[in-house]
Tab-separated table of C-alpha atoms in Angstrom:
chain	number	residue	atom	x	y	z
A	813	GLN	CA	-54.725	-91.957	57.015
A	814	GLN	CA	-54.856	-92.933	53.341
A	815	PHE	CA	-52.377	-95.253	51.620
A	816	ASP	CA	-51.923	-95.085	47.864
A	817	SER	CA	-49.934	-98.304	47.622
A	818	THR	CA	-49.637	-101.770	49.109
A	819	ILE	CA	-49.593	-102.352	52.848
A	820	THR	CA	-47.688	-105.483	53.856
A	821	VAL	CA	-48.013	-106.770	57.411
A	822	GLU	CA	-45.672	-109.591	58.456
A	823	GLY	CA	-46.956	-110.305	61.966
A	824	HIS	CA	-50.090	-110.061	64.082
A	825	THR	CA	-52.189	-106.946	63.391
A	826	GLN	CA	-55.045	-105.661	65.469
A	827	LEU	CA	-57.533	-103.101	64.182
A	828	ASN	CA	-59.488	-101.418	66.942
A	829	ASN	CA	-61.861	-99.625	64.629
A	830	THR	CA	-63.372	-99.852	61.164
A	831	LEU	CA	-61.446	-101.142	58.170
A	832	GLN	CA	-63.044	-99.737	55.054
A	833	VAL	CA	-61.909	-101.049	51.684
A	834	GLU	CA	-63.231	-99.384	48.529
A	835	GLY	CA	-61.372	-101.362	45.888
A	836	ALA	CA	-60.470	-104.961	45.222
A	837	THR	CA	-58.855	-106.710	48.179
A	838	LEU	CA	-57.057	-110.042	48.194
A	839	LEU	CA	-56.701	-112.111	51.364
A	840	ASN	CA	-54.190	-114.911	50.874
A	841	ASN	CA	-54.878	-116.521	54.211
A	842	THR	CA	-57.343	-116.577	57.089
A	843	LEU	CA	-59.727	-113.770	57.988
A	844	THR	CA	-60.931	-114.234	61.559
A	845	VAL	CA	-63.643	-112.210	63.243
A	846	ALA	CA	-63.445	-112.517	67.016
A	847	PRO	CA	-66.422	-114.053	68.824
A	848	SER	CA	-69.256	-111.684	69.731
A	849	TYR	CA	-68.176	-109.137	67.109
A	850	ALA	CA	-70.433	-108.376	64.183
A	851	THR	CA	-69.260	-108.212	60.599
A	852	ASP	CA	-71.402	-106.556	57.950
A	853	LEU	CA	-70.747	-107.006	54.269
A	854	GLY	CA	-72.466	-104.424	52.143
A	855	GLY	CA	-71.768	-106.145	48.854
A	856	THR	CA	-70.569	-109.341	47.274
A	857	LEU	CA	-68.005	-111.582	48.948
A	858	PRO	CA	-66.537	-113.905	46.312
A	859	VAL	CA	-64.585	-116.801	47.815
A	860	ALA	CA	-62.353	-118.827	45.499
A	861	GLY	CA	-61.137	-121.427	47.991
A	862	HIS	CA	-62.326	-123.491	50.920
A	863	THR	CA	-64.413	-121.535	53.404
A	864	GLN	CA	-65.407	-122.751	56.837
A	865	LEU	CA	-68.165	-121.246	58.950
A	866	ASN	CA	-67.866	-122.297	62.584
A	867	ASN	CA	-71.155	-120.808	63.622
A	868	THR	CA	-74.499	-119.717	62.219
A	869	LEU	CA	-74.911	-118.230	58.762
A	870	THR	CA	-77.984	-116.015	58.737
A	871	VAL	CA	-79.438	-114.593	55.557
A	872	ALA	CA	-81.595	-111.551	56.329
A	873	ASP	CA	-85.340	-111.706	55.718
A	874	ASN	CA	-86.386	-111.123	52.104
A	875	LYS	CA	-82.798	-111.562	50.874
A	876	ALA	CA	-81.814	-114.242	48.395
A	877	ALA	CA	-78.946	-116.661	48.929
A	878	ILE	CA	-77.753	-118.265	45.720
A	879	LEU	CA	-75.423	-121.245	45.661
A	880	GLY	CA	-73.823	-121.892	42.296
A	881	GLY	CA	-72.571	-125.331	43.288
A	882	THR	CA	-73.182	-128.157	45.716
A	883	LEU	CA	-74.502	-127.606	49.233
A	884	GLN	CA	-73.406	-130.380	51.553
A	885	VAL	CA	-74.995	-130.557	54.994
A	886	LYS	CA	-73.507	-133.070	57.439
A	887	GLU	CA	-75.751	-132.533	60.461
A	888	ALA	CA	-79.406	-131.794	61.194
A	889	THR	CA	-80.708	-128.710	59.414
A	890	GLN	CA	-83.923	-126.857	60.126
A	891	LEU	CA	-85.822	-124.936	57.467
A	892	ASP	CA	-88.428	-122.618	58.955
A	893	ASP	CA	-90.226	-122.033	55.675
A	894	THR	CA	-90.925	-123.676	52.345
A	895	LEU	CA	-88.168	-125.470	50.436
A	896	THR	CA	-88.863	-125.121	46.722
A	897	VAL	CA	-86.849	-127.231	44.308
A	898	THR	CA	-87.245	-126.448	40.606
A	899	GLY	CA	-84.832	-129.031	39.228
A	900	HIS	CA	-84.221	-132.745	39.576
A	901	THR	CA	-83.747	-133.792	43.197
A	902	GLN	CA	-82.146	-137.002	44.374
A	903	LEU	CA	-82.376	-138.270	47.942
A	904	ASN	CA	-79.725	-140.860	48.724
A	905	ASN	CA	-81.172	-141.782	52.078
A	906	THR	CA	-84.463	-141.937	53.969
A	907	LEU	CA	-87.012	-139.132	53.804
A	908	THR	CA	-88.969	-138.964	57.055
A	909	VAL	CA	-92.089	-136.839	57.449
A	910	ALA	CA	-92.966	-136.103	61.082
A	911	ASP	CA	-96.027	-137.797	62.574
A	912	GLY	CA	-99.209	-135.841	62.007
A	913	LYS	CA	-97.810	-133.943	59.009
A	914	GLU	CA	-99.221	-134.298	55.494
A	915	THR	CA	-97.247	-134.995	52.353
A	916	ILE	CA	-98.800	-133.592	49.199
A	917	LEU	CA	-97.581	-134.612	45.757
A	918	GLY	CA	-98.757	-132.466	42.872
A	919	GLY	CA	-97.948	-134.922	40.110
A	920	ASP	CA	-97.517	-138.576	39.359
A	921	LEU	CA	-95.705	-140.806	41.827
A	922	THR	CA	-93.511	-143.573	40.511
A	923	ALA	CA	-91.973	-145.773	43.175
A	924	LYS	CA	-89.537	-148.634	42.633
A	925	GLY	CA	-89.310	-151.581	44.986
A	926	THR	CA	-91.599	-152.645	47.793
A	927	ILE	CA	-93.980	-150.010	49.163
A	928	ASN	CA	-95.337	-150.266	52.696
A	929	LEU	CA	-98.323	-148.102	53.620
A	930	GLY	CA	-99.357	-148.180	57.258
A	931	THR	CA	-97.843	-150.125	60.135
A	932	ASP	CA	-100.709	-152.392	61.224
A	933	CYS	CA	-104.325	-153.339	60.453
A	934	PHE	CA	-105.580	-150.224	62.254
A	935	ASP	CA	-104.113	-147.794	59.700
A	936	ASP	CA	-106.400	-146.625	56.884
A	937	ILE	CA	-105.534	-146.037	53.245
A	938	PHE	CA	-107.967	-143.976	51.180
A	939	LEU	CA	-107.828	-143.977	47.378
A	940	ASN	CA	-110.007	-141.259	45.897
A	941	GLY	CA	-109.551	-142.074	42.271
A	942	GLU	CA	-109.752	-144.886	39.798
A	943	THR	CA	-107.188	-147.511	40.739
A	944	GLN	CA	-105.645	-150.036	38.402
A	945	PHE	CA	-103.528	-152.994	39.475
A	946	GLY	CA	-101.439	-154.425	36.637
A	947	CYS	CA	-100.291	-157.481	38.565
A	948	LYS	CA	-101.502	-159.939	41.174
A	949	VAL	CA	-103.177	-158.452	44.262
A	950	LEU	CA	-102.848	-160.278	47.571
A	951	ILE	CA	-105.235	-159.427	50.399
A	952	GLY	CA	-104.230	-160.800	53.765
A	953	ASP	CA	-101.211	-162.861	54.779
A	954	PRO	CA	-100.504	-165.697	52.303
A	955	ASN	CA	-98.407	-167.482	54.960
A	956	ASN	CA	-101.247	-167.355	57.477
A	957	PRO	CA	-104.487	-167.336	55.433
A	958	CYS	CA	-107.931	-166.577	56.826
A	959	THR	CA	-106.593	-164.885	59.975
A	960	THR	CA	-106.134	-161.222	59.021
A	961	GLY	CA	-108.636	-158.472	58.190
A	962	ASN	CA	-111.631	-158.873	55.912
A	963	PHE	CA	-112.003	-157.745	52.295
A	964	LEU	CA	-115.170	-155.623	52.328
A	965	VAL	CA	-116.790	-154.280	49.145
A	966	TYR	CA	-119.625	-151.734	49.375
A	967	SER	CA	-119.988	-151.034	45.667
A	968	PRO	CA	-121.143	-153.031	42.664
A	969	SER	CA	-118.365	-155.392	41.610
A	970	TYR	CA	-117.666	-156.936	38.229
A	971	PHE	CA	-115.439	-159.931	37.630
A	972	TYR	CA	-114.548	-160.490	33.973
A	973	CYS	CA	-112.602	-163.705	34.481
A	974	PRO	CA	-113.186	-166.979	36.325
A	975	VAL	CA	-113.264	-166.710	40.117
A	976	GLU	CA	-111.928	-169.509	42.301
A	977	ILE	CA	-112.894	-169.887	45.956
A	978	SER	CA	-110.475	-172.020	48.017
A	979	ASN	CA	-112.544	-172.103	51.184
A	980	THR	CA	-116.187	-171.889	52.244
A	981	LEU	CA	-118.445	-169.523	50.270
A	982	THR	CA	-121.391	-168.188	52.264
A	983	VAL	CA	-124.035	-166.126	50.481
A	984	LEU	CA	-126.221	-163.899	52.643
A	985	GLY	CA	-129.339	-162.278	51.232
A	986	ASN	CA	-130.801	-162.869	47.768
A	987	PHE	CA	-128.987	-165.327	45.567
A	988	VAL	CA	-129.603	-165.043	41.845
A	989	THR	CA	-127.981	-167.145	39.100
């Protein structure tokens, strides 16, 4: 049956088959789809007010989902593919990368505050590029000197300023002045 005007329903209404709407439709209250029933939207669903999803939102493969505002996630979220961010990104809490997974940065890294690399003297740090330290460099534990790992140099070294040795200096091999 076709209606050419407004249908007003005051109480509970149950549709046991398809509801097809070809023009603009305004819902002023809740639209509930019963559990285990599928709902397919063939076009755009603009929502002007608060919307709550109480279960999974699935975006079909090869389909884009565009959010024009903020996405707030309160619980654990799993992304099964690449997350690409093209604009400024701010993390207001800890970023944890799972053990055994690499983190690759394609540009410069600027970090503020104290940086800890590794958890003990058995972790390795490899620097495959020229490295410049603009401030003091401490090797070992200044509160417990001469007890932690060694400083080993396997390349020619050049010191352009005076060098002070606060403990025993042992020279092995040829000594030239």
